[in-house]
Every structure is written in C-alpha cells, then in structure tokens.
Coordinates of C-alpha atoms in Angstrom, one line a residue:
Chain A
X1 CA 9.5 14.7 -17.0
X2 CA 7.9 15.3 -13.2
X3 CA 7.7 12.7 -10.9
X4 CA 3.8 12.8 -11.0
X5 CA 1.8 13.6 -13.9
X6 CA -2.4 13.6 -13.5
X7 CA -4.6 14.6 -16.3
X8 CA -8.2 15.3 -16.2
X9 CA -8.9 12.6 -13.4
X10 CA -12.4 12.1 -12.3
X11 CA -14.3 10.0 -10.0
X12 CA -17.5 9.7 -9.3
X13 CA -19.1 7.7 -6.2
X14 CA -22.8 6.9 -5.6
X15 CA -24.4 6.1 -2.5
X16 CA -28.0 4.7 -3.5
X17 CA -29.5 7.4 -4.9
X18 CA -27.1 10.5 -4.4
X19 CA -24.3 10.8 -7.2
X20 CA -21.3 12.6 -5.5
X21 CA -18.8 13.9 -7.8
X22 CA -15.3 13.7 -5.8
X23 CA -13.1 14.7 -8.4
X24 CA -14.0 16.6 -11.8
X25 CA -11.6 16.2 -14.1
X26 CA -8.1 17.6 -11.9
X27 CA -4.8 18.3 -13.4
X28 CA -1.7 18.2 -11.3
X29 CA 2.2 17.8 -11.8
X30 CA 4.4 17.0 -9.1
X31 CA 8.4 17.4 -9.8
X32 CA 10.6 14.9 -8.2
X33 CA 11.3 15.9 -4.4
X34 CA 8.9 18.2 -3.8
X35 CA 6.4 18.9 -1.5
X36 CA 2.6 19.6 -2.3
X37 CA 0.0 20.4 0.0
X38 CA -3.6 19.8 -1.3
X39 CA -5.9 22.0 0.7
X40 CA -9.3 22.2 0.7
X41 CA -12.3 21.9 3.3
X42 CA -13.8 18.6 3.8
X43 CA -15.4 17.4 0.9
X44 CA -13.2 18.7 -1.7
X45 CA -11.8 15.7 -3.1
X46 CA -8.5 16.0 -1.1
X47 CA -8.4 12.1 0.6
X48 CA -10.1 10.4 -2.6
X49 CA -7.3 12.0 -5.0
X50 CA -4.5 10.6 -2.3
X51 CA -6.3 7.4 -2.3
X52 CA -6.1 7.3 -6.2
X53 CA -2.4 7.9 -6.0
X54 CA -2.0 5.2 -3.3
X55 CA -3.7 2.9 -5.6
X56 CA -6.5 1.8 -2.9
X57 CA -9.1 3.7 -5.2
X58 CA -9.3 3.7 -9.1
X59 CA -10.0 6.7 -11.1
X60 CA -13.1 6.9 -13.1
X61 CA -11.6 8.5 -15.7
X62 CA -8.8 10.7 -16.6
X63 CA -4.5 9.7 -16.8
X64 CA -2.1 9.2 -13.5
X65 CA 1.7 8.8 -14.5
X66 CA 4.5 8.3 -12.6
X67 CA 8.1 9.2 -14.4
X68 CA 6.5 8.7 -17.7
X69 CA 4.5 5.3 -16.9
X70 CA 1.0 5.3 -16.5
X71 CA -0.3 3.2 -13.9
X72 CA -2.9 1.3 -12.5
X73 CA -2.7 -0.1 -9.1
X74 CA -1.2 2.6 -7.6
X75 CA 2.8 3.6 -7.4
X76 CA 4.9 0.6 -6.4
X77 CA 7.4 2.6 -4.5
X78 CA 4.8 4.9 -2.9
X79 CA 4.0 4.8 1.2
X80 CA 1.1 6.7 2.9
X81 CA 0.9 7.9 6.5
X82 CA -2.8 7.3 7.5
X83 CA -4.8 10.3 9.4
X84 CA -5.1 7.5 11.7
X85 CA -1.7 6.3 11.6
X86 CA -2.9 2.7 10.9
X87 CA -0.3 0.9 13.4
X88 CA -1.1 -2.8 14.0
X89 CA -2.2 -2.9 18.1
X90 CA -1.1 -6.0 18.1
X91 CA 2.3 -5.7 17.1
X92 CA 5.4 -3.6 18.9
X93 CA 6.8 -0.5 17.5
X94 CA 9.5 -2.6 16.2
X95 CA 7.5 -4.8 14.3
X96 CA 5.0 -2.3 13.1
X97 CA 7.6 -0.2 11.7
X98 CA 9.2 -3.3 10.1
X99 CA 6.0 -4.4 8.5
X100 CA 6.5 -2.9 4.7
X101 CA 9.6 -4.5 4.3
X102 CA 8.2 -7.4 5.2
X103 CA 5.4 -7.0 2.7
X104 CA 7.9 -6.8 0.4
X105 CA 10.2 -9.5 1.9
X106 CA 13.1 -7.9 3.0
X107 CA 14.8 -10.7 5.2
X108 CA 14.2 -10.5 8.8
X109 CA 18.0 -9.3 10.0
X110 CA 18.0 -6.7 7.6
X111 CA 14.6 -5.1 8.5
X112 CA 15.5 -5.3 12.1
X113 CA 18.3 -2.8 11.5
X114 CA 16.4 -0.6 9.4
X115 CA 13.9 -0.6 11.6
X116 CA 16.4 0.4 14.4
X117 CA 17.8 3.0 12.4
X118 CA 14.1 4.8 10.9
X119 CA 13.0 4.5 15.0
X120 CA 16.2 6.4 16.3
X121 CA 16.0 8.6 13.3
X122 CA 12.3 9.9 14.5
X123 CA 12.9 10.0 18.2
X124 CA 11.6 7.0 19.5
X125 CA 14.9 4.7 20.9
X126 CA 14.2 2.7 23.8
X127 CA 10.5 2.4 22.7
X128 CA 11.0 0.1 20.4
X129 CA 8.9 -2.8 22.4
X130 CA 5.9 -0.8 23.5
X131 CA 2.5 -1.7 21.7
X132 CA 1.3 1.7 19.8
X133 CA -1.8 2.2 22.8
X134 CA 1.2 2.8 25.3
X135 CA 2.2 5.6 23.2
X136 CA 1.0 9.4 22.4
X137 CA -0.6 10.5 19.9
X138 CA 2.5 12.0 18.2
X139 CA 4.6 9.2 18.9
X140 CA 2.4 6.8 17.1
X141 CA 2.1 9.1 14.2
X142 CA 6.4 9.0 14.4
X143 CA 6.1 5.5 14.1
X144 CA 4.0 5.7 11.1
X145 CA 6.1 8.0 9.1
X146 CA 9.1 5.8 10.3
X147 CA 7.2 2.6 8.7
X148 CA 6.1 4.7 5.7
X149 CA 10.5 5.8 5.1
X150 CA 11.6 2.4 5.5
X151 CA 10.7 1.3 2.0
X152 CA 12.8 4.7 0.4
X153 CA 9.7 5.8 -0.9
X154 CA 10.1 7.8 -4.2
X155 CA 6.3 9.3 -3.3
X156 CA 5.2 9.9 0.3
X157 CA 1.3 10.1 0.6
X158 CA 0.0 11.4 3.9
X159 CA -3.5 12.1 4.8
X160 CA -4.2 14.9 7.4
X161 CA -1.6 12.7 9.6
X162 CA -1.2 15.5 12.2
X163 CA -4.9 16.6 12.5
X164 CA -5.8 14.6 15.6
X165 CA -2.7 15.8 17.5
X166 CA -2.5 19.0 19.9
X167 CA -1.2 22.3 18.2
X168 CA 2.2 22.1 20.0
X169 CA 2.9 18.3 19.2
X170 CA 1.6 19.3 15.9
X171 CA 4.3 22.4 15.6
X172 CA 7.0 19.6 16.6
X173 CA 6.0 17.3 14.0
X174 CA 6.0 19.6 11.6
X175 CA 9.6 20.4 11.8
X176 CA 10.7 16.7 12.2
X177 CA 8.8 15.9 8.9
X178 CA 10.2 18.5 7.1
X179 CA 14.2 17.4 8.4
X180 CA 13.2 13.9 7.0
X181 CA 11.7 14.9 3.6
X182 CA 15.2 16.8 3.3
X183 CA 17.4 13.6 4.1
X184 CA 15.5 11.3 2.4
X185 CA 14.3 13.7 -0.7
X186 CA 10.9 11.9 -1.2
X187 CA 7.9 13.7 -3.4
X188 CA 5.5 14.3 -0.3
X189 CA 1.8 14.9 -1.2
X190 CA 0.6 16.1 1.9
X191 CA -3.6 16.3 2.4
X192 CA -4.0 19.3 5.2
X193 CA -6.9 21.2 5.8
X194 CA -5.2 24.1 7.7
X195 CA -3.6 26.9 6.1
X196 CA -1.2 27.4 8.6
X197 CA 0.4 23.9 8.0
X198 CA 0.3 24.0 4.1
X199 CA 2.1 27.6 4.0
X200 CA 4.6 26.4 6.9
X201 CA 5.3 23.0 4.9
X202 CA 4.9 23.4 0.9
X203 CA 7.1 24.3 -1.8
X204 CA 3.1 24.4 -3.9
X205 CA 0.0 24.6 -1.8
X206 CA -2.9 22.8 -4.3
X207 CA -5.7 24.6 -3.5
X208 CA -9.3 22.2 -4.1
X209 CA -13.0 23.5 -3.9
X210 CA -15.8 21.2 -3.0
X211 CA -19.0 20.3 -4.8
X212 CA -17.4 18.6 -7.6
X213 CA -13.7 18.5 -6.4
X214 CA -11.5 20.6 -8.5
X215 CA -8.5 22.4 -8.3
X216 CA -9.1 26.1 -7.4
X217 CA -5.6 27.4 -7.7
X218 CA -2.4 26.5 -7.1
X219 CA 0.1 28.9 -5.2
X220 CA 4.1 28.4 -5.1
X221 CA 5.2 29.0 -1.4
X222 CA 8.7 31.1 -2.3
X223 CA 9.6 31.6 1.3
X224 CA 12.8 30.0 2.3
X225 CA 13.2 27.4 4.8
X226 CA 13.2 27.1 7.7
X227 CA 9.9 28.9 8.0
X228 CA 9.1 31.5 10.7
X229 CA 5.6 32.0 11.8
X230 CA 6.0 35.3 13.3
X231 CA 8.2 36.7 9.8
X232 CA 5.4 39.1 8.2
X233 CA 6.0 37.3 4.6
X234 CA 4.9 33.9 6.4
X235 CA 1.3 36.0 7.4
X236 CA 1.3 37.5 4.3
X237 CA 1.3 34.4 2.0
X238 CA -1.3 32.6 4.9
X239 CA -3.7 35.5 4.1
X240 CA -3.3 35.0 0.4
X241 CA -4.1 31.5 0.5
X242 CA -7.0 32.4 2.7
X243 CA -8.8 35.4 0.3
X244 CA -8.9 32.3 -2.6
X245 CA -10.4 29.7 -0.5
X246 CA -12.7 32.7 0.9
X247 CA -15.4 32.0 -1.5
X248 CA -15.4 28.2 -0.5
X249 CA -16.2 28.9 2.8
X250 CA -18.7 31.7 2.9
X251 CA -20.4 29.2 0.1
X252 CA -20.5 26.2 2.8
X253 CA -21.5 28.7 5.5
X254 CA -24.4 29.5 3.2
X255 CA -23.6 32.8 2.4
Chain B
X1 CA -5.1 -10.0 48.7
X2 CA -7.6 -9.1 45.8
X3 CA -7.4 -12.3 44.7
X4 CA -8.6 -14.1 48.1
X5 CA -11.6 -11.3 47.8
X6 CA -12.2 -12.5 44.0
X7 CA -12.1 -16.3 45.1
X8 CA -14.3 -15.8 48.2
X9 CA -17.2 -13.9 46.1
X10 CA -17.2 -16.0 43.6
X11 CA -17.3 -19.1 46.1
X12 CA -20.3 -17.5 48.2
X13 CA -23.2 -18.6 46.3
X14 CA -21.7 -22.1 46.4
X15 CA -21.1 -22.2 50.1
X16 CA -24.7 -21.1 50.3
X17 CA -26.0 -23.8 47.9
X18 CA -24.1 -26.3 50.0
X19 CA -25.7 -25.1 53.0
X20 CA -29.1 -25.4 52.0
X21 CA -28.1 -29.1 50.7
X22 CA -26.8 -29.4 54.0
X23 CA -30.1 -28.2 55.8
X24 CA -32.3 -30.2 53.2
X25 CA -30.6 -33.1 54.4
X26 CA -30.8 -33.1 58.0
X27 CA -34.3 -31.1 57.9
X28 CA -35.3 -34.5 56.0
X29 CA -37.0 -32.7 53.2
X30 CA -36.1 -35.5 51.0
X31 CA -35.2 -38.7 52.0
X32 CA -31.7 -40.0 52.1
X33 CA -31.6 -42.4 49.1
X34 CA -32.8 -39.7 47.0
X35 CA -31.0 -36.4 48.5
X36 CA -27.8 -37.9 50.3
X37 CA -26.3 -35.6 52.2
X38 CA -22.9 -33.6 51.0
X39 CA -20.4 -36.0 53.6
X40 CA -22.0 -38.9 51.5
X41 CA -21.1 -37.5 48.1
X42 CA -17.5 -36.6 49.9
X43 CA -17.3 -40.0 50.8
X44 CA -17.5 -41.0 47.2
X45 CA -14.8 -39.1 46.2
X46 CA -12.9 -40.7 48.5
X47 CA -13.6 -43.6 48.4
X48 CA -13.8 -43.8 44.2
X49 CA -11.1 -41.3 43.2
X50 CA -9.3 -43.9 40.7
X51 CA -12.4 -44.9 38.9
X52 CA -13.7 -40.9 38.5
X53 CA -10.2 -40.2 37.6
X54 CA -10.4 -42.8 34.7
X55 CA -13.8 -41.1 33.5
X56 CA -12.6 -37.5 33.7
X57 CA -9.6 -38.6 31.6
X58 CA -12.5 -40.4 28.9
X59 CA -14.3 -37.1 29.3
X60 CA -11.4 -34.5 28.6
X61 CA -9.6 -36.4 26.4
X62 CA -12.7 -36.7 23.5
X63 CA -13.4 -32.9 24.4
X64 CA -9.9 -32.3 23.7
X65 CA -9.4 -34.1 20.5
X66 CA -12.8 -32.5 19.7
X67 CA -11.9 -29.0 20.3
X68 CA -9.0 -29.8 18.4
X69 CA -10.3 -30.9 15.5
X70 CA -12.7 -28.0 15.4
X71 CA -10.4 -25.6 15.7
X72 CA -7.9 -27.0 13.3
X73 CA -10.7 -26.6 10.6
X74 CA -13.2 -23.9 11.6
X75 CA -10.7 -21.3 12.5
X76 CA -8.8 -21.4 9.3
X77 CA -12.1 -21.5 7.2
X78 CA -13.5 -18.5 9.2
X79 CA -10.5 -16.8 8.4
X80 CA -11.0 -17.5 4.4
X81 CA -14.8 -17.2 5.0
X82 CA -14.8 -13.6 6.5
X83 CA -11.8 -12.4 3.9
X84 CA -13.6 -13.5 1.3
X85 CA -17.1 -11.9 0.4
X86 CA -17.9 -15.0 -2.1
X87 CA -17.1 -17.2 0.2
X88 CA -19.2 -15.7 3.1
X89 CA -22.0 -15.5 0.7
X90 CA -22.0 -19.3 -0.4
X91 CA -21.6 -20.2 3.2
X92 CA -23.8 -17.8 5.3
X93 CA -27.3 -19.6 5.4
X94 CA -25.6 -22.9 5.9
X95 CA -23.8 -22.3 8.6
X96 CA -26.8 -20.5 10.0
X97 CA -28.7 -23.9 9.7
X98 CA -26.4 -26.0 11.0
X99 CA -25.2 -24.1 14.1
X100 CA -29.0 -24.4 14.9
X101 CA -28.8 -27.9 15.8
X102 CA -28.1 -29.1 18.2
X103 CA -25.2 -31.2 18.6
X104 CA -27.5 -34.0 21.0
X105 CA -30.3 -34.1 18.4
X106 CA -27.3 -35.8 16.4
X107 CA -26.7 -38.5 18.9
X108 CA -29.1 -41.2 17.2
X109 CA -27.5 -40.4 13.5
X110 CA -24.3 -40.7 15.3
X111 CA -24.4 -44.2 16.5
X112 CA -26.2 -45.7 13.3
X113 CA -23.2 -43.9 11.5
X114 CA -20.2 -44.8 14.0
X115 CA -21.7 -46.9 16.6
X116 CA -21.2 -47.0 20.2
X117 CA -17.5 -45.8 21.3
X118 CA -15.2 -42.8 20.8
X119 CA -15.8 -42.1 17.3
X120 CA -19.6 -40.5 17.8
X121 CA -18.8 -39.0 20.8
X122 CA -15.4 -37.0 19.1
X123 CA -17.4 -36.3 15.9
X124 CA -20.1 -34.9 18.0
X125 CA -18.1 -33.0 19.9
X126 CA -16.3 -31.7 16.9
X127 CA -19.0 -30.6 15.6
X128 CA -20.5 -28.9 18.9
X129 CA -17.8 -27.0 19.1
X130 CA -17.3 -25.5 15.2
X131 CA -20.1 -23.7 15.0
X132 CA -19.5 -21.4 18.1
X133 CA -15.5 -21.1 17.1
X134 CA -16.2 -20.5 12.9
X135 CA -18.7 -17.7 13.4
X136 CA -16.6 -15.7 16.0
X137 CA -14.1 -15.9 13.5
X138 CA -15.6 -14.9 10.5
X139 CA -17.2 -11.8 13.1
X140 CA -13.2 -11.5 14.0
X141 CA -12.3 -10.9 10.6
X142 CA -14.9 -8.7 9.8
X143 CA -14.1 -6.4 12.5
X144 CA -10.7 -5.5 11.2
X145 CA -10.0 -1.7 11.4
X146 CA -10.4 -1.0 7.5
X147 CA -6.8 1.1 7.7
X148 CA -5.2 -1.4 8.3
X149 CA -5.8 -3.8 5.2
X150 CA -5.5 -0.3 3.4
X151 CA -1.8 -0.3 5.0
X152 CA -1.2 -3.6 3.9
X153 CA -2.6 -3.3 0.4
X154 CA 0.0 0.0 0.0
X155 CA 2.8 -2.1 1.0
X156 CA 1.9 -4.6 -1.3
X157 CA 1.3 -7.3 1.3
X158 CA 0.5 -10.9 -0.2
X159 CA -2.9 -12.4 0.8
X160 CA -1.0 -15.2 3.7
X161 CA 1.0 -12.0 5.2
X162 CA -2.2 -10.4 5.2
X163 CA -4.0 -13.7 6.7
X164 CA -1.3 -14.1 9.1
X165 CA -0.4 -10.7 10.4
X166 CA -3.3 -8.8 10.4
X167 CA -6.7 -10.9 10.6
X168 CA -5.6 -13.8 12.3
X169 CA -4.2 -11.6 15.4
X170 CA -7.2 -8.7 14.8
X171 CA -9.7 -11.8 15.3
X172 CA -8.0 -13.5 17.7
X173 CA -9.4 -11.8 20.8
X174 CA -12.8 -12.9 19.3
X175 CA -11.3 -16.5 18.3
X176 CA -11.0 -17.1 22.1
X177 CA -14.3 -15.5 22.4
X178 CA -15.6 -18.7 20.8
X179 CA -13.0 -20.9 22.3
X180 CA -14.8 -20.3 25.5
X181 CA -18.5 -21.2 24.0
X182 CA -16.9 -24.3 22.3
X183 CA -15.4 -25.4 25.8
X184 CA -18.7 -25.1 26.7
X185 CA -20.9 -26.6 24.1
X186 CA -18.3 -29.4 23.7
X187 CA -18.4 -30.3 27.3
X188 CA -22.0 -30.5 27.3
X189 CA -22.3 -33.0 24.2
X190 CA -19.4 -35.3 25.7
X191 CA -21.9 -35.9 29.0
X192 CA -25.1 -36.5 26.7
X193 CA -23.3 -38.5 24.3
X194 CA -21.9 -40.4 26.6
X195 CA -25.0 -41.1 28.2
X196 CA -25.9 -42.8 25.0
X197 CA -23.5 -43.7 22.7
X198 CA -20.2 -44.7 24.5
X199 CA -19.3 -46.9 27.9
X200 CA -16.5 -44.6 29.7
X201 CA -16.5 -41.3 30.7
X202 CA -18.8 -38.9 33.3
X203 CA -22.1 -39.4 31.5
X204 CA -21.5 -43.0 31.6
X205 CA -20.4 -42.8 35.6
X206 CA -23.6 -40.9 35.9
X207 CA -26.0 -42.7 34.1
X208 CA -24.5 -46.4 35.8
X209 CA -24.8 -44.8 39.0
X210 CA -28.7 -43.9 38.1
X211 CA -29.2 -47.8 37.0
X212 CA -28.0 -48.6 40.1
X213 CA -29.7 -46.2 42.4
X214 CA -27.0 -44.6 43.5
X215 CA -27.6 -40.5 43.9
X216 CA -24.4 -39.8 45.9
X217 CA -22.7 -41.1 42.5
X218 CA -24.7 -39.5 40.5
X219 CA -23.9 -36.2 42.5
X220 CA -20.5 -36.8 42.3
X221 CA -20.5 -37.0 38.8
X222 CA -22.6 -33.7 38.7
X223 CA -19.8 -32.0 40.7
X224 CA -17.2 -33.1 38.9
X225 CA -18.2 -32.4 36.0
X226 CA -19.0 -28.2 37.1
X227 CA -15.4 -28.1 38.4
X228 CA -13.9 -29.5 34.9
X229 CA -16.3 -26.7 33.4
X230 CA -15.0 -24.0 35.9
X231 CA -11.3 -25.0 35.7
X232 CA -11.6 -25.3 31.6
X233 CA -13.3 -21.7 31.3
X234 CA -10.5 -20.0 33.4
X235 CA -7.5 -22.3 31.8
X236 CA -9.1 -20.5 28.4
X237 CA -9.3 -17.0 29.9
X238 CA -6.1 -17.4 30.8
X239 CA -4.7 -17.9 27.9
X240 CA -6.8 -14.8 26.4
X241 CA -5.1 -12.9 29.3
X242 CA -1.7 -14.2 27.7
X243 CA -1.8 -14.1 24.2
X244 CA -3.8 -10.9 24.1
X245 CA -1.7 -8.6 25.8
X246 CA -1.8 -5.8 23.5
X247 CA -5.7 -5.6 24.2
X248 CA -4.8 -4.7 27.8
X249 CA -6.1 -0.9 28.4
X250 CA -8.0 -1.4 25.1
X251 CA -10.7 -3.0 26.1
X252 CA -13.0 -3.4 29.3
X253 CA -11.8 -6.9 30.7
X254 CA -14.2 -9.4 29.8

C-alpha cells in the first residue's frame, strides 16, 4: 500500500466557450516518504493535480486514495506551501506560522512552542515579531514551510514555492527543504518547472505534457544524496530529463 | 519639524479665508448684522462657551451612539454579506437603493415615526452612517488575496476562524475606509436633523440663532461644527494609523 494512490483522474474546466482539458486521465503512486517532483511547462496540469490532492479542487473523474481510503475533500493531514507563500500580512511570523494549529485547535501555549521550535528549525529566531512585508522573499517562503510542518504533515504539497526567489536563495532553500523532509519524513509532492531543481530534489521526477495534461514519463532519480551539481551523473540525468520533455517544447515553440 | 510644516499648509487656506472675512468686514461689503466680523464671532465663543459646549455634547453624543449602532450591525453583516455569494446576491440591489437616499429626505418619516427628540435624530444617523460602513465591508471582503482562504481551507479552518482571522483584519483597512465616510455622513444628518426634528444640539444653536437674527451665532455654530468634523476625521485616521500597522510600506498612505 503507497501513501498516495491516483487512478485515471481527469478534469476538465471551461471558460465560456473554450473547454480546457487539465488533466486526462493521470495515474500516479506515491510511497510513504518520498519525494515527487511533477515537471512540466505551464499548462500541463502540474498546479490543478496539486490542487486536487489539496482538496481545494475536485476531480472530474478518476480515483485519489490516501493509505487505502479514497477521499473526497482533500487529505486531512496534508499542508501545501503556496508559490506565493500565502502568509497573512496582517499577522507576525509567530502567529502566521501558528495559524494551522490553530485551525485545528491546538491550545494557544502549545502552538506557541511549536511555533518557536518550526521558526528556529528554519532559520528565522529573533524574527519571530516581524510582519512577513519586513521580510525577503526567502524568508517568507521559510515561514511558510515552517507553518505547513507544524501540523506533522503525512503529505507535503508545494507549488513552485521557490520560483519567485533569486537562483542563490533558491540553491539555499533547496538544501534546507531537503534537511527537513529528512527529519520530519513527509511524502513531498513538489510542482517545479525547472529541471535543475526536480533532478537536485526528487527521488521520481513526474514528467507532465500539456494540451490535455498527462503524464509523459516518469524517471527515478538514483543519485545519492546530498546532490552535487558539478558531479557529471547530476548533468547526465538533467539532460535525460531534458531529451523527454524536448518534444513539449519544440511543440509550444511551434516547431 | 515636519509636523509644524504639515499643520501650517494645511492651515493656510484657512488663514486666507479668515483674511478675506476680515477685509469683507471692514471693506463693508456686507453689512454688520449680516457678515459680523471674525472678533464678533470670537466674542461668542467667549462669551457662550458653556451653552456651545452643551450642544457639541447633544451633537457628538447622537453621532456616537449612531456610529455605534451602525457599526455594531453593518460591519458584521458586510462581513457575512461579502463571504457569502447568496447572501450578496439577495442583498445587492437593496442596499444599492437604500444607500441612495438620502438620510435628510428621511427627516419628515422620522418625526411622524419617533417624533421630536433623540430617537429620529440617532435612527437617522444610524442609518446615514450604515450604508457607507456595510458596502466598504462587503468590498473588504471581497478583496481578500484568494491564497489565503485557500490556506485556510487546507488547514481545515472553521467558517468564525476564517471570519475572524482572515476577512475581518483583510477588510479592515477598508472598514476604516468607510468609518471615515460614516463620520462624515453621520455628522451631516445630526445638524439637519436637528434643525428639524430635535431641541438640543448645533443645528438647533444654529437655527435659534437664525430665529433670532443673530449671524455671529450662527457663525459660531458653523465653525464649530468644521472643527468637530476636522478633529473626528483625524481621531479616525488615527486609529487606521494604529490598528493597521502591518499595511505600513504596503500601501501609499492615504
């Protein structure tokens, strides 16, 4: 039994006239701690399938289990980590990283020192009474992944969280997400749209094609961690996972 | 420093409107009885200060009850009303009629209703003043950044955590918003309804002083009531400044 089991799910959305077909009918198994990188241009279905598994969309059609139960509204130990980062403006870091728990009523002495705990764990001591537009880009994007933890979240969802930030904050991040993923042993399904970051941070990189959404191929990323950009295997497996979304491209480009 | 400069400009054009009373007045544009000049309406002030003071308090006590009352009902309707698509949708072209009156044409109904005292005068106020304060809060809650309720509906978060934490502090900058126009609109319909409908309170002093033929009164009044105006507009932006202080750096400052 995997963690995450989806079976032929499709979804169709119209806007007046024009019928786009996100998904058409897409497969997908995810075992319990691992970490899946959907990758796809924009427009493959990549965000909508994420939203599906966060429960904010349903599917049109098709089977989504979690350990065995099928489910409807979403899994209810699941967090996402919005593109972005969905931090309330008006509330501190504290209180915006204590916000799940207190969705799900956690009393307010205990989610303080959670809170205090998930904030130290990603960096961000001393910060904890700043409003998120005092903060960089990467910081806020530390405080959402420390809300998202809080919870223990057997399913991480994040959406392209690192695509607004600058390639070195990004590199940083990167590393930092991958330490927590391998202390707190959450599934992750990650939505990226660079190659780079799916080879550096999957164990399977879920490869999607646009024009109806479907998964192209998926590829097992066997290289062990922690990942070296410069090793030749690490450029090797990025130009493999280039050549099949190849045709993709040149098709957008209108080749 | 920059405050002095912000006080001085935004004195000037009333120095320069006092001036020109002051010229009208000794050039003898108008005469005396009608267009006193300023030292007479000073005068007044000093001479009257308990009796304007018992007016003001009739004044701002009915604007403040009324506020109250308006804002103890239209803000948490607004809330529901802009959560809510049924709601918003039942409610829309009513409150698009109503907030289209205007609060004097109500004065007659008021006093066949409630006769002459401070009920009409509150209930107009009331009234003034919920239109102005339920639309900027259904527009507040509208405005919501859609990740966020997306955040809150992944953590599972009931519909008065939702009400409380997110919309109620997203519209709240827009709440104060309408705050300010209720001030406003609510100020205005305490003078005119008590010109009519009540026998305390600034319009009253102003309209007695007219029935007695007294325009340095009546000027008085006039003055008076500006300054409550100014001093209630800035009490409110204050506030805004206060409560709001995760907009700073957001936002241009309004």
């Amino acid at each position: 039994m995997s963690l995450l089991e989806l079976d032929a799910v499709s979804k169709t959305y119209r806007r007046g006239q024009e019928v786009v077909q996100a998904l058409d009918s897409v497969s997908l198994s995810a075992g319990f701690g691992e970490f899946i990188c959907l990758l796809g241009v924009s427009g493959c279905g990549k965000s909508t399938l994420l939203q599906i598994l966060a429960g904010l969309e349903p599917a049109d059609s098709g089977a989504v289990q979690i350990e065995g139960q099928p489910i409807a509204g979403g899994h209810p130990n699941a967090s996402v980590v919005f593109q972005e980062h969905g931090l309330f403006p008006w509330m501190t870091v504290e209180r915006n990283v204590e916000f799940n728990m207190k969705a799900r009523g956690v009393g307010a002495a205990e989610r303080r020192s959670v809170a205090r705990d998930f904030i130290n764990r990603v960096g961000l001591a001393g910060f904890e009474r700043r409003y998120p537009h005092e903060l960089s880009g990467g910081m806020r994007q530390r405080v959402g992944i420390a809300r998202a933890l809080t919870t223990r979240p057997r399913l991480l969802l994040m959406d392209e969280p690192f695509g607004a930030l600058d390639a070195q904050t990004r590199s940083i991040m990167q590393n930092q997400l991958l330490d927590l993923w391998q202390d707190y042993r959450a599934t992750v399904v990650f939505v990226t749209h660079s190659v780079d970051e799916a080879v550096f941070l999957a164990d399977r990189i879920v490869i999607m094609s646009p024009r109806p959404g479907r998964v192209r191929s998926i590829v097992p990323v066997a290289l062990p961690r922690p990942r070296d950009r410069a090793d030749p295997a690490f450029g090797q497996c990025v130009g493999e996972v280039l050549g099949l979304i190849h045709d993709d491209l040149r098709h957008l480009m209108g080749a | 420093m920059n405050r002095l400069l912000t006080a001085a400009l935004g004195l000037a054009p009333l120095a320069l409107l006092l001036a020109l009373w002051q010229a009208a007045t000794t050039g003898g544009w108008y005469t005396s009885v009608l267009l006193p000049p300023p030292i007479e309406v000073a005068r007044v002030f000093g001479a009257q200060w308990p009796d304007l003071l018992r007016h003001v308090g009739a004044s701002l006590t009915r604007v403040c009850v009324g506020l109250a009352i308006a804002c103890i009902t239209a803000i948490p309707l607004g809330l529901m009303i802009g959560r809510f698509k049924w709601l918003d949708q039942i409610t829309d072209w009513t409150i698009q009629i109503f907030r289209s009156l205007p609060g004097i044409a109500l004065i007659p109904l008021a006093i066949l209703f409630f006769g002459i005292g401070d009920k009409p005068a509150i209930i107009l106020i009331t009234l003034a003043a919920f239109w102005p304060l339920i639309i900027s809060t259904i527009f507040g809650v509208k405005s919501v950044e859609r990740t966020l309720l997306k955040v809150a509906r992944v953590a599972r978060a009931g519909d008065a955590l939702v009400l409380r934490d997110i919309l109620l502090p997203s519209a709240l900058p827009s709440i104060l918003t309408g705050l300010r126009l209720a001030a406003g609109a609510g100020w205005l319909t305490v003078v005119t309804a008590e010109m009519m409908a009540v026998k305390s309170g600034l319009g009253y002093y102003i309209m007695y002083a007219q029935t007695t033929f007294r325009a340095e009164e009546i000027i008085a009044g006039i003055v008076t009531i500006g300054a409550i105006g100014l001093l209630f507009d800035q009490g409110i932006r204050l506030l805004r400044h206060r409560i709001c202080r995760w907009q700073e750096g957001l936002v241009l400052e309004s």
